Amino acid sequence: MRLPLPLVLTLLVHQWAIASPPTRRSYSTHDYYVLEHNPLAGATLAECAQELGLEVVEQAGELANTWLARTAKLMSGISTRTASDGVMDKFETLRLRSISHQGSDISSRTDEQLEARRIASSIKHLSLQTPRQRSKRDGSHLERAPPPPATTDPTKTSEAIAARLGFVDPLFTKQWHIVNNDNPRHMMNVTGVWEMGITGTGVITSLVDDGLDYRSKDLADNFDAVDSYDFNDHTDLPTPKLSDDHHGTRCAGQIGAAKNDVCGVGLAYDSKVAGVRILSGPITDVDEAAALNYGFQNVSIYSCSWGPPDDGKSMEGPGYLIQKAVLNGVENGRAGKGSIFVFASGNGAGSGDQCNFDGYTNSIYSVTVSAVDYKGLHPYYSEPCAANLVVAYSSGSGKQIVTTDVGENACSSGHGGTSAAAPNAAGVFALALQARPDLTWRDIQHLCVKTAQMINPEDPDWETMASGQRYSYKYGFGSLDGYAYVTAAQNWQLVKPQAWFEPAAVQINNGTMDDKDYMSGGQPIVRGGVTSTFTVTKDMLATHNFEGLEHVTIRVWITHTKRGDVEVELVSPSGVKSVLAAKRDRDRATSGYPGWRFMSVKHWGENPIGEWKIRVSDQSEEGHSGNFLGWRLMFWGSTIDPSLAKNYLLPTKDRLLPSVEETDTIDIPIPSSTKSHPKPTAGLPADHGEAGGESSKPAFPPGQDDTKGSPSATMTPTPDEGWFSDMSNLVSNQKWFFAAVGAVVLFGIGAGVFFWRRRVARRKSRYSSLADDDMAMNSVSRGARRPRAKELYDAFGEVSDDEDADEETGLRPGGHLGSAGLGFHSGFLDDDDPPTAGPTPIYRDEPEENEEGEEGAADHHDVSPEARSLSPGSGSGDGSWEHASQTR
Ligand SMILES: *[C@@H]1O[C@H](CO)[C@@H](O)[C@H](O)[C@H]1NC(C)=O
Ligand SMILES: *[C@@H]1O[C@H](CO)[C@@H](O)[C@H](O)[C@H]1NC(C)=O
Ligand SMILES: *[C@@H]1O[C@H](CO)[C@@H](O)[C@H](O)[C@H]1NC(C)=O
């Protein structure tokens, strides 16, 4: 009658260990052992464990009869050794006791000895598990270190998980972003969520992209046709038609690829995916706006892996209609809980690009996602900025993303870029929304802030925020962890409705910008920088029903003859600094910042009361110059009294300086325009998968001119103080004065040589098309500029069959295709100095007339009113990114 009980016990232990998710190890409080059990020797696993003082944790992977067990460490001084040895000692004692009377008369054996023998013979193997020390002090060490032990927990390898959860998808074990056997710390960590029964059921994600191949056997069952549409060809189904229309399908696979025998699985493999095709040809603003709201009561998440060009010189945002659509989405989508817009940060970091120059990623309404690679390092393409919320896994350090591809049974193992990071985040949100469909768009962001995991703590890019949490321009709040995110969502208390307040703009020395974007006045930006302050009072918060700071947005009005030299940073009352714009060598635009809006999440949770300081400085000695005209802060957070919450109305005149009171919000008529979004892969460097990442460099190293203590650095303008008084201060500092004169003379000589060479260069080039191009690069759309879109699309095309596209859309641009292509295509990877004929981008923004000798230098500083009025669209211009929104 002894048999049934052990059998039952064995079964119980077995069942329990198989059914529950792998538990977290706690090496600080417990010692872990592996015990191999022989069930035929007479003692049960439970009896063996009890005899040794061990607690069975779970089966060791798929190894039959092999178990992970643990015992609490003794907590006194030299304890650790004692505890470890204690278990091994017990086993040794048991073993000795079981054999001590061998050979003697059987009748003389005591029950105790028989018992010892029964148990000892049931333990085939026992060993202490020592975690290996991993050193991650610096990158080089990391590179040379052996791969971390993949077998620390054999139940958590992709093979073990596939077997346990019944995955037969042939590429599942290659999907390291789901289970990373080599670097278990670096993966989306969703399998624990699946084991809780959460797989995305009932949630729809829309891939706003270049189509979605619903004929793929991996996607067919999860395809939502009702909420899909093709805005390029205006057909119901988002069929990929161009030969390189594979991006949307790959992104969709990351989210909704089914659990079946095709390729791998999506992070939310029981969720639905819809496709909205907008990237395969020109579309209008109004269509883009419609696309971002398509099916927005049914669709929860819009995954968007595209944006303005990642060329390190563009500064563009969504036009007015598109901004309205996004606002409509968050206010009215999903029955008022708000559409979740997920945007990829961009692949232009290698060209010095930053996501705060992209009006989609620096919108408070989008979750901005950057990339982190297979080893948890920062891939060199992934753009940093203060608007980055989180990072998700993507290509780099030798690995890419494995997912579904266009075709019935086609898979891709070469997906990557921030393009692939965004859908990984969307997949995690889809899981969370199954668990908590009531989460609002802001809860989704709060949960990111709260649950993101710090990676590479030694990275100098991490800085401590006022809340005590750490933030990095490269990683945002850290890497998105599916398990941490969803379990936090399950117990999440919804945030109160949104509140905001926007004090009037601070004007500096009568700086103004009119409704034609003409800017005047302002204070010259001197070497050490110009600072200005604004004080937020307790009253302001109370008046605006405001508490709990989330986003800060900052409009700036700056003129400059080389925008890329300008650095802008914001310092909060508690001294936390947000770098909003760092130097961008390639950005030679002369149009400055005509009310451009930056965004920072680095002040999340901070008390906004006190003095905010902005510092605008010139990070170059090239002799370019400009004025700081004004700035305007805006604070976003939650309401004190939810019953007083109201919807935000999109203003139409908020780019004017000084601020004007907008009594009505009647939309001013803004022409709609057509534009084309180039292929998401166009800006992605070819080596995005192979190139090693890093975790040792700050995203924005302090500028060499960061002379905060110098007298010129702290010229806080006051309303009554003219810049002339400041100027006289400077001149009275003779050293400075003579140094400046010397610099001007040297610059003049340099400029002379420069312009002489430029004239030579121009004679060899077809310059005529360039002026046109200038405007495409920098102007707010003027309707007439439209047809250029397609030509830029061509410029980006990596594949020669763009010809097909042209036949289909009938939008073959005439004339200057070659030159348009030159600037962009080469701009991504090479320096902006292609040896081929034709004007180089370096000349794009130079006024055509100012070519002559030393005078040219002076002329540089005088941007004509016309040039200024053609400033790039910032937030509220329409069609501001008509010329080719580069994608990720
Ligand atoms: C990853 O998920 C597992 C459950 O599967 C959980 O125990 C672990 O804590 C998660 N990792 C992090 C960093 O939260
Ligand atoms: C939402 O889904 C329902 C049911 O699938 C469908 O009938 C309806 O047309 C959808 N609505 C929208 C706006 O897509
Ligand atoms: C700004 O404008 C006021 C009123 O027009 C004028 O008195 C003042 O001198 C101006 N300040 C500067 C620095 O131009």
PDB file of C-alpha atoms and ligand atoms in Angstrom, residues 507-511 521-522 718-724, ligand 3:
ATOM      1  CA  GLN A 507       9.430  87.096 -26.724  1.00  0.00           C
ATOM      2  CA  ILE A 508      13.072  88.000 -26.806  1.00  0.00           C
ATOM      3  CA  ASN A 509      13.989  91.485 -27.915  1.00  0.00           C
ATOM      4  CA  ASN A 510      10.712  91.918 -29.748  1.00  0.00           C
ATOM      5  CA  GLY A 511      11.180  88.727 -31.725  1.00  0.00           C
ATOM      6  CA  GLY A 521      13.899  90.743 -34.031  1.00  0.00           C
ATOM      7  CA  GLY A 522      15.455  88.584 -31.381  1.00  0.00           C
ATOM      8  CA  THR A 718      14.657  91.020 -19.823  1.00  0.00           C
ATOM      9  CA  PRO A 719      11.806  92.822 -21.476  1.00  0.00           C
ATOM     10  CA  ASP A 720      13.413  96.254 -21.264  1.00  0.00           C
ATOM     11  CA  GLU A 721      16.933  95.353 -22.136  1.00  0.00           C
ATOM     12  CA  GLY A 722      17.971  95.762 -25.723  1.00  0.00           C
ATOM     13  CA  TRP A 723      20.581  93.580 -27.257  1.00  0.00           C
ATOM     14  CA  PHE A 724      22.740  96.609 -27.824  1.00  0.00           C
TER      15      PHE A 724
HETATM   16  C1  LIG B   3      10.741  96.581 -28.559  1.00  0.00           C
HETATM   17  O1  LIG B   3       9.607  97.311 -28.916  1.00  0.00           O
HETATM   18  C2  LIG B   3       9.342  98.407 -28.039  1.00  0.00           C
HETATM   19  C3  LIG B   3       8.021  99.009 -28.426  1.00  0.00           C
HETATM   20  O2  LIG B   3       7.837  99.018 -29.822  1.00  0.00           O
HETATM   21  C4  LIG B   3      10.484  99.398 -28.096  1.00  0.00           C
HETATM   22  O3  LIG B   3      10.249 100.455 -27.218  1.00  0.00           O
HETATM   23  C5  LIG B   3      11.747  98.690 -27.705  1.00  0.00           C
HETATM   24  O4  LIG B   3      12.854  99.531 -27.836  1.00  0.00           O
HETATM   25  C6  LIG B   3      11.965  97.452 -28.574  1.00  0.00           C
HETATM   26  N1  LIG B   3      13.106  96.721 -28.065  1.00  0.00           N
HETATM   27  C7  LIG B   3      14.054  96.293 -28.871  1.00  0.00           C
HETATM   28  C8  LIG B   3      15.178  95.576 -28.224  1.00  0.00           C
HETATM   29  O5  LIG B   3      14.037  96.445 -30.073  1.00  0.00           O
END
